[in-house]
């Protein structure tokens, strides 16, 4: 049985949430925390938000704590849906977080018309599909890392009202230039970007040869250390307005 000591605490701007990292669901990461920081830094609180790829529910819970009236937490992974439901109860926000099994890579016919879509999408470039179901759901972004990012941009207008915003995390390993070119064709403009740096995680070194090849092709970017330390990726928090 888990104890509170094994649970995760996430804090931002004086607010704190508790996450029980259940097996199979994506644990909150520095990506998640960076996105939470950008949400907290906004001047206004949206009324309704869709969280695409909710994982353990950290983003959805923080949004509800910030005062969002209704959060729709989407994921295709049953373990993530279970974890999000449990964590919304732990944090007393289950009445404002609607957890739904949705495959956001498919064409959507949605009744929703929300103010914002947020996402920390799986976007790690891998030469081939991983054997691990956990990695498949939570990390795998196709050979170039853009498989889910492209679908996120294409399908977010289905649930966004005109004037709403898409806010998502994008790694420099997945060719942010292609994303900037794609956004206008899906109806997004007026975007801004915040940047953070993050040392490579241990698991990244399983794919380092592939990252090097992508970097040589000019479709991935990261900094290589001069002193034998870790490579560094750049994280972009992209916020763009849907103009229709």
mmCIF file of C-alpha atoms in Angstrom:
data_model
loop_
_atom_site.group_PDB
_atom_site.id
_atom_site.type_symbol
_atom_site.label_atom_id
_atom_site.label_comp_id
_atom_site.label_asym_id
_atom_site.label_seq_id
_atom_site.Cartn_x
_atom_site.Cartn_y
_atom_site.Cartn_z
ATOM 1 C CA UNK A 1 0.000 0.000 0.000
ATOM 2 C CA UNK A 2 1.276 3.463 -0.859
ATOM 3 C CA UNK A 3 1.997 6.006 1.825
ATOM 4 C CA UNK A 4 1.927 9.773 1.577
ATOM 5 C CA UNK A 5 5.730 9.727 1.644
ATOM 6 C CA UNK A 6 5.697 7.923 -1.705
ATOM 7 C CA UNK A 7 3.381 10.445 -3.301
ATOM 8 C CA UNK A 8 4.641 13.429 -5.295
ATOM 9 C CA UNK A 9 4.152 17.049 -4.319
ATOM 10 C CA UNK A 10 4.112 19.742 -7.002
ATOM 11 C CA UNK A 11 4.145 23.401 -6.019
ATOM 12 C CA UNK A 12 3.842 26.616 -8.035
ATOM 13 C CA UNK A 13 2.991 30.145 -6.937
ATOM 14 C CA UNK A 14 1.945 29.044 -3.472
ATOM 15 C CA UNK A 15 -0.320 26.261 -4.735
ATOM 16 C CA UNK A 16 0.375 22.607 -4.040
ATOM 17 C CA UNK A 17 -1.064 19.377 -5.391
ATOM 18 C CA UNK A 18 -0.467 15.731 -4.470
ATOM 19 C CA UNK A 19 -0.008 13.082 -7.149
ATOM 20 C CA UNK A 20 -0.097 9.323 -6.595
ATOM 21 C CA UNK A 21 2.081 7.993 -9.470
ATOM 22 C CA UNK A 22 0.217 4.799 -10.294
ATOM 23 C CA UNK A 23 1.926 2.130 -12.449
ATOM 24 C CA UNK A 24 1.490 2.641 -16.180
ATOM 25 C CA UNK A 25 0.562 6.328 -15.970
ATOM 26 C CA UNK A 26 3.014 9.055 -16.873
ATOM 27 C CA UNK A 27 4.551 10.608 -13.757
ATOM 28 C CA UNK A 28 4.796 14.391 -13.581
ATOM 29 C CA UNK A 29 8.127 15.485 -15.074
ATOM 30 C CA UNK A 30 10.108 18.697 -15.559
ATOM 31 C CA UNK A 31 8.101 19.049 -18.796
ATOM 32 C CA UNK A 32 4.905 19.053 -16.732
ATOM 33 C CA UNK A 33 6.289 21.536 -14.221
ATOM 34 C CA UNK A 34 7.418 23.903 -16.982
ATOM 35 C CA UNK A 35 3.958 23.842 -18.523
ATOM 36 C CA UNK A 36 2.343 24.446 -15.126
ATOM 37 C CA UNK A 37 4.620 27.475 -14.656
ATOM 38 C CA UNK A 38 3.459 28.911 -17.985
ATOM 39 C CA UNK A 39 -0.201 28.337 -17.090
ATOM 40 C CA UNK A 40 0.225 30.005 -13.699
ATOM 41 C CA UNK A 41 2.000 32.964 -15.343
ATOM 42 C CA UNK A 42 -0.999 33.784 -17.550
ATOM 43 C CA UNK A 43 -2.896 36.987 -16.820
ATOM 44 C CA UNK A 44 -6.322 35.350 -16.943
ATOM 45 C CA UNK A 45 -7.851 31.996 -16.060
ATOM 46 C CA UNK A 46 -9.728 30.223 -18.891
ATOM 47 C CA UNK A 47 -13.223 28.960 -18.154
ATOM 48 C CA UNK A 48 -13.010 25.552 -19.888
ATOM 49 C CA UNK A 49 -9.873 23.598 -20.837
ATOM 50 C CA UNK A 50 -9.038 20.300 -22.538
ATOM 51 C CA UNK A 51 -5.925 18.532 -21.221
ATOM 52 C CA UNK A 52 -4.721 16.203 -23.982
ATOM 53 C CA UNK A 53 -2.720 13.243 -22.679
ATOM 54 C CA UNK A 54 -3.558 13.798 -19.022
ATOM 55 C CA UNK A 55 -1.147 11.166 -17.638
ATOM 56 C CA UNK A 56 -1.389 11.182 -13.849
ATOM 57 C CA UNK A 57 -3.645 14.244 -13.936
ATOM 58 C CA UNK A 58 -1.232 16.911 -12.686
ATOM 59 C CA UNK A 59 -2.112 19.547 -15.312
ATOM 60 C CA UNK A 60 -5.851 18.966 -14.998
ATOM 61 C CA UNK A 61 -5.696 19.225 -11.213
ATOM 62 C CA UNK A 62 -3.609 22.389 -11.260
ATOM 63 C CA UNK A 63 -6.012 23.985 -13.724
ATOM 64 C CA UNK A 64 -8.937 23.197 -11.447
ATOM 65 C CA UNK A 65 -7.006 24.584 -8.449
ATOM 66 C CA UNK A 66 -6.378 27.786 -10.413
ATOM 67 C CA UNK A 67 -10.110 28.303 -10.827
ATOM 68 C CA UNK A 68 -10.900 26.763 -14.232
ATOM 69 C CA UNK A 69 -14.606 25.899 -14.094
ATOM 70 C CA UNK A 70 -14.399 22.709 -16.184
ATOM 71 C CA UNK A 71 -11.415 20.621 -17.254
ATOM 72 C CA UNK A 72 -11.752 17.758 -19.745
ATOM 73 C CA UNK A 73 -8.918 15.278 -19.183
ATOM 74 C CA UNK A 74 -8.277 13.153 -22.294
ATOM 75 C CA UNK A 75 -6.076 10.084 -22.619
ATOM 76 C CA UNK A 76 -6.111 6.795 -24.508
ATOM 77 C CA UNK A 77 -4.189 4.923 -21.793
ATOM 78 C CA UNK A 78 -6.493 3.211 -19.273
ATOM 79 C CA UNK A 79 -3.821 3.444 -16.559
ATOM 80 C CA UNK A 80 -3.651 7.215 -17.047
ATOM 81 C CA UNK A 81 -7.432 7.550 -16.829
ATOM 82 C CA UNK A 82 -7.484 5.550 -13.596
ATOM 83 C CA UNK A 83 -4.626 7.619 -12.130
ATOM 84 C CA UNK A 84 -6.256 10.921 -13.081
ATOM 85 C CA UNK A 85 -9.587 9.943 -11.544
ATOM 86 C CA UNK A 86 -7.862 8.877 -8.322
ATOM 87 C CA UNK A 87 -5.706 11.995 -8.140
ATOM 88 C CA UNK A 88 -8.645 14.337 -8.721
ATOM 89 C CA UNK A 89 -10.293 12.737 -5.697
ATOM 90 C CA UNK A 90 -7.117 13.083 -3.619
ATOM 91 C CA UNK A 91 -7.013 16.788 -4.472
ATOM 92 C CA UNK A 92 -10.791 17.373 -4.095
ATOM 93 C CA UNK A 93 -11.365 18.550 -7.678
ATOM 94 C CA UNK A 94 -13.190 15.560 -9.175
ATOM 95 C CA UNK A 95 -16.342 17.665 -9.579
ATOM 96 C CA UNK A 96 -14.513 19.926 -12.068
ATOM 97 C CA UNK A 97 -12.416 17.380 -13.980
ATOM 98 C CA UNK A 98 -14.250 15.250 -16.541
ATOM 99 C CA UNK A 99 -11.985 12.291 -17.403
ATOM 100 C CA UNK A 100 -12.597 10.801 -20.854
ATOM 101 C CA UNK A 101 -11.018 8.064 -22.962
ATOM 102 C CA UNK A 102 -10.218 9.866 -26.214
ATOM 103 C CA UNK A 103 -7.719 9.069 -28.950
ATOM 104 C CA UNK A 104 -6.700 12.577 -29.985
ATOM 105 C CA UNK A 105 -4.800 11.243 -33.005
ATOM 106 C CA UNK A 106 -8.108 10.260 -34.607
ATOM 107 C CA UNK A 107 -10.520 12.620 -36.356
ATOM 108 C CA UNK A 108 -12.789 14.130 -33.722
ATOM 109 C CA UNK A 109 -16.449 15.057 -33.806
ATOM 110 C CA UNK A 110 -16.681 16.971 -30.556
ATOM 111 C CA UNK A 111 -19.450 18.930 -28.865
ATOM 112 C CA UNK A 112 -16.847 20.861 -26.872
ATOM 113 C CA UNK A 113 -16.067 24.526 -27.449
ATOM 114 C CA UNK A 114 -13.368 25.383 -24.916
ATOM 115 C CA UNK A 115 -11.089 28.341 -24.229
ATOM 116 C CA UNK A 116 -7.823 26.414 -24.155
ATOM 117 C CA UNK A 117 -6.155 23.124 -25.042
ATOM 118 C CA UNK A 118 -3.043 22.187 -23.042
ATOM 119 C CA UNK A 119 -0.751 19.242 -23.643
ATOM 120 C CA UNK A 120 2.588 17.700 -22.818
ATOM 121 C CA UNK A 121 2.569 15.333 -25.808
ATOM 122 C CA UNK A 122 4.734 12.230 -26.246
ATOM 123 C CA UNK A 123 7.424 13.524 -28.590
ATOM 124 C CA UNK A 124 10.647 11.586 -28.143
ATOM 125 C CA UNK A 125 12.150 10.574 -31.499
ATOM 126 C CA UNK A 126 12.761 6.829 -31.696
ATOM 127 C CA UNK A 127 14.122 4.869 -34.633
ATOM 128 C CA UNK A 128 11.518 2.134 -34.019
ATOM 129 C CA UNK A 129 8.481 1.538 -31.839
ATOM 130 C CA UNK A 130 9.377 0.623 -28.245
ATOM 131 C CA UNK A 131 8.518 -2.764 -26.800
ATOM 132 C CA UNK A 132 7.353 -1.153 -23.563
ATOM 133 C CA UNK A 133 3.694 -0.130 -23.481
ATOM 134 C CA UNK A 134 4.622 2.615 -21.004
ATOM 135 C CA UNK A 135 7.150 4.115 -23.426
ATOM 136 C CA UNK A 136 4.706 3.744 -26.306
ATOM 137 C CA UNK A 137 2.007 5.749 -24.522
ATOM 138 C CA UNK A 138 4.183 8.295 -22.774
ATOM 139 C CA UNK A 139 7.313 8.925 -24.864
ATOM 140 C CA UNK A 140 7.110 7.599 -28.410
ATOM 141 C CA UNK A 141 6.667 10.389 -30.954
ATOM 142 C CA UNK A 142 7.532 8.451 -34.098
ATOM 143 C CA UNK A 143 10.887 8.522 -35.879
ATOM 144 C CA UNK A 144 11.076 12.333 -35.840
ATOM 145 C CA UNK A 145 9.147 12.923 -32.593
ATOM 146 C CA UNK A 146 6.365 14.775 -34.411
ATOM 147 C CA UNK A 147 3.703 12.076 -34.776
ATOM 148 C CA UNK A 148 1.511 13.295 -31.917
ATOM 149 C CA UNK A 149 2.459 16.980 -32.200
ATOM 150 C CA UNK A 150 1.100 17.140 -35.749
ATOM 151 C CA UNK A 151 -2.185 15.508 -34.708
ATOM 152 C CA UNK A 152 -2.470 17.820 -31.704
ATOM 153 C CA UNK A 153 -2.230 20.863 -33.956
ATOM 154 C CA UNK A 154 -4.621 19.417 -36.563
ATOM 155 C CA UNK A 155 -7.305 18.285 -34.093
ATOM 156 C CA UNK A 156 -7.268 21.006 -31.422
ATOM 157 C CA UNK A 157 -9.505 23.298 -33.557
ATOM 158 C CA UNK A 158 -12.215 20.629 -33.211
ATOM 159 C CA UNK A 159 -12.589 21.454 -29.501
ATOM 160 C CA UNK A 160 -11.405 25.098 -29.441
ATOM 161 C CA UNK A 161 -13.577 28.161 -29.777
ATOM 162 C CA UNK A 162 -12.378 30.928 -32.071
ATOM 163 C CA UNK A 163 -9.972 33.081 -30.104
ATOM 164 C CA UNK A 164 -9.044 30.160 -27.851
ATOM 165 C CA UNK A 165 -5.457 29.083 -27.307
ATOM 166 C CA UNK A 166 -3.351 25.966 -27.716
ATOM 167 C CA UNK A 167 -0.550 25.740 -25.131
ATOM 168 C CA UNK A 168 1.849 22.812 -25.334
ATOM 169 C CA UNK A 169 5.370 21.639 -24.617
ATOM 170 C CA UNK A 170 7.724 21.004 -27.521
ATOM 171 C CA UNK A 171 11.222 19.523 -27.297
ATOM 172 C CA UNK A 172 14.051 20.739 -29.512
ATOM 173 C CA UNK A 173 14.600 17.080 -30.453
ATOM 174 C CA UNK A 174 11.434 17.161 -32.589
ATOM 175 C CA UNK A 175 12.104 19.988 -35.080
ATOM 176 C CA UNK A 176 10.217 22.992 -33.760
ATOM 177 C CA UNK A 177 10.723 24.735 -37.127
ATOM 178 C CA UNK A 178 8.296 22.320 -38.806
ATOM 179 C CA UNK A 179 5.749 23.025 -36.068
ATOM 180 C CA UNK A 180 5.971 26.788 -36.573
ATOM 181 C CA UNK A 181 5.340 26.229 -40.284
ATOM 182 C CA UNK A 182 2.353 23.929 -39.595
ATOM 183 C CA UNK A 183 0.495 26.173 -37.143
ATOM 184 C CA UNK A 184 -0.912 28.733 -39.650
ATOM 185 C CA UNK A 185 -2.306 26.017 -41.932
ATOM 186 C CA UNK A 186 -4.401 24.717 -39.002
ATOM 187 C CA UNK A 187 -5.767 28.162 -38.145
ATOM 188 C CA UNK A 188 -3.281 29.230 -35.452
ATOM 189 C CA UNK A 189 -1.479 32.551 -35.323
ATOM 190 C CA UNK A 190 -0.208 35.133 -32.859
ATOM 191 C CA UNK A 191 1.972 32.638 -31.014
ATOM 192 C CA UNK A 192 4.553 33.226 -28.315
ATOM 193 C CA UNK A 193 7.216 30.951 -26.897
ATOM 194 C CA UNK A 194 8.949 30.443 -23.543
ATOM 195 C CA UNK A 195 12.186 28.461 -23.416
ATOM 196 C CA UNK A 196 13.825 26.313 -20.755
ATOM 197 C CA UNK A 197 16.870 24.043 -20.772
ATOM 198 C CA UNK A 198 16.910 20.502 -19.409
ATOM 199 C CA UNK A 199 19.723 17.936 -19.114
ATOM 200 C CA UNK A 200 19.058 14.640 -20.873
ATOM 201 C CA UNK A 201 17.302 12.025 -18.763
ATOM 202 C CA UNK A 202 19.020 8.664 -18.273
ATOM 203 C CA UNK A 203 16.569 6.946 -20.627
ATOM 204 C CA UNK A 204 17.506 9.289 -23.495
ATOM 205 C CA UNK A 205 20.894 7.624 -23.848
ATOM 206 C CA UNK A 206 19.200 4.493 -25.177
ATOM 207 C CA UNK A 207 18.458 6.586 -28.279
ATOM 208 C CA UNK A 208 21.538 8.825 -28.412
ATOM 209 C CA UNK A 209 22.805 7.384 -31.720
ATOM 210 C CA UNK A 210 19.445 8.190 -33.328
ATOM 211 C CA UNK A 211 19.464 11.715 -31.836
ATOM 212 C CA UNK A 212 22.935 12.289 -33.307
ATOM 213 C CA UNK A 213 21.754 11.170 -36.731
ATOM 214 C CA UNK A 214 18.745 13.487 -36.551
ATOM 215 C CA UNK A 215 20.975 16.338 -35.428
ATOM 216 C CA UNK A 216 23.284 15.753 -38.391
ATOM 217 C CA UNK A 217 20.239 15.942 -40.671
ATOM 218 C CA UNK A 218 19.278 19.270 -39.076
ATOM 219 C CA UNK A 219 15.910 18.054 -37.758
ATOM 220 C CA UNK A 220 16.855 17.819 -34.063
ATOM 221 C CA UNK A 221 18.780 20.212 -31.882
ATOM 222 C CA UNK A 222 20.530 19.790 -28.552
ATOM 223 C CA UNK A 223 23.716 21.010 -26.913
ATOM 224 C CA UNK A 224 26.631 18.633 -26.465
ATOM 225 C CA UNK A 225 28.783 19.089 -23.348
ATOM 226 C CA UNK A 226 32.419 20.164 -23.450
ATOM 227 C CA UNK A 227 33.238 18.747 -20.030
ATOM 228 C CA UNK A 228 31.889 15.205 -20.191
ATOM 229 C CA UNK A 229 28.537 16.185 -18.659
ATOM 230 C CA UNK A 230 25.056 15.581 -20.027
ATOM 231 C CA UNK A 231 23.652 16.800 -23.289
ATOM 232 C CA UNK A 232 20.964 19.497 -22.977
ATOM 233 C CA UNK A 233 17.657 19.768 -24.795
ATOM 234 C CA UNK A 234 15.588 22.916 -25.098
ATOM 235 C CA UNK A 235 11.963 22.919 -24.048
ATOM 236 C CA UNK A 236 9.556 25.307 -25.723
ATOM 237 C CA UNK A 237 6.191 26.217 -24.260
ATOM 238 C CA UNK A 238 4.284 27.297 -27.361
ATOM 239 C CA UNK A 239 1.099 29.324 -26.937
ATOM 240 C CA UNK A 240 -0.888 30.155 -30.069
ATOM 241 C CA UNK A 241 -4.294 31.637 -30.776
ATOM 242 C CA UNK A 242 -6.888 29.844 -32.884
ATOM 243 C CA UNK A 243 -8.240 32.362 -35.368
ATOM 244 C CA UNK A 244 -10.270 29.860 -37.385
#
